[in-house]
């Protein structure tokens, strides 16, 4: 495996986390500490 593909996978997971956090911040009560 190349480092480039690993970086792409890492960026993909960061994007998914960002979308999930944005979705949760939009009035969704399932991500409350």
mmCIF file of C-alpha atoms in Angstrom:
data_model
loop_
_atom_site.group_PDB
_atom_site.id
_atom_site.type_symbol
_atom_site.label_atom_id
_atom_site.label_comp_id
_atom_site.label_asym_id
_atom_site.label_seq_id
_atom_site.Cartn_x
_atom_site.Cartn_y
_atom_site.Cartn_z
ATOM 1 C CA UNK A 1 0.000 0.000 0.000
ATOM 2 C CA UNK A 2 1.212 3.472 -0.812
ATOM 3 C CA UNK A 3 1.248 6.322 1.636
ATOM 4 C CA UNK A 4 -0.877 8.277 -0.818
ATOM 5 C CA UNK A 5 -3.749 5.796 -0.611
ATOM 6 C CA UNK A 6 -3.475 5.783 3.175
ATOM 7 C CA UNK A 7 -3.684 9.573 3.165
ATOM 8 C CA UNK A 8 -6.744 9.458 0.924
ATOM 9 C CA UNK A 9 -8.464 7.012 3.294
ATOM 10 C CA UNK A 10 -7.538 9.236 6.252
ATOM 11 C CA UNK A 11 -8.964 12.319 4.536
ATOM 12 C CA UNK A 12 -12.096 10.347 3.670
ATOM 13 C CA UNK A 13 -12.664 9.464 7.348
ATOM 14 C CA UNK A 14 -12.038 13.092 8.375
ATOM 15 C CA UNK A 15 -14.678 14.193 5.865
ATOM 16 C CA UNK A 16 -17.154 11.638 7.216
ATOM 17 C CA UNK A 17 -16.509 12.812 10.778
ATOM 18 C CA UNK A 18 -16.966 16.435 9.736
ATOM 19 C CA UNK A 19 -20.294 15.641 8.054
ATOM 20 C CA UNK A 20 -21.438 13.654 11.092
ATOM 21 C CA UNK A 21 -20.505 16.488 13.480
ATOM 22 C CA UNK A 22 -22.215 19.064 11.279
ATOM 23 C CA UNK A 23 -25.323 16.879 11.067
ATOM 24 C CA UNK A 24 -25.320 16.397 14.840
ATOM 25 C CA UNK A 25 -24.885 20.117 15.463
ATOM 26 C CA UNK A 26 -27.955 20.783 13.330
ATOM 27 C CA UNK A 27 -30.365 20.138 16.186
ATOM 28 C CA UNK A 28 -29.854 16.393 16.482
ATOM 29 C CA UNK A 29 -29.777 15.327 20.156
ATOM 30 C CA UNK A 30 -27.909 12.023 19.765
ATOM 31 C CA UNK A 31 -24.447 13.560 20.170
ATOM 32 C CA UNK A 32 -24.793 15.087 23.611
ATOM 33 C CA UNK A 33 -22.058 14.520 26.163
#
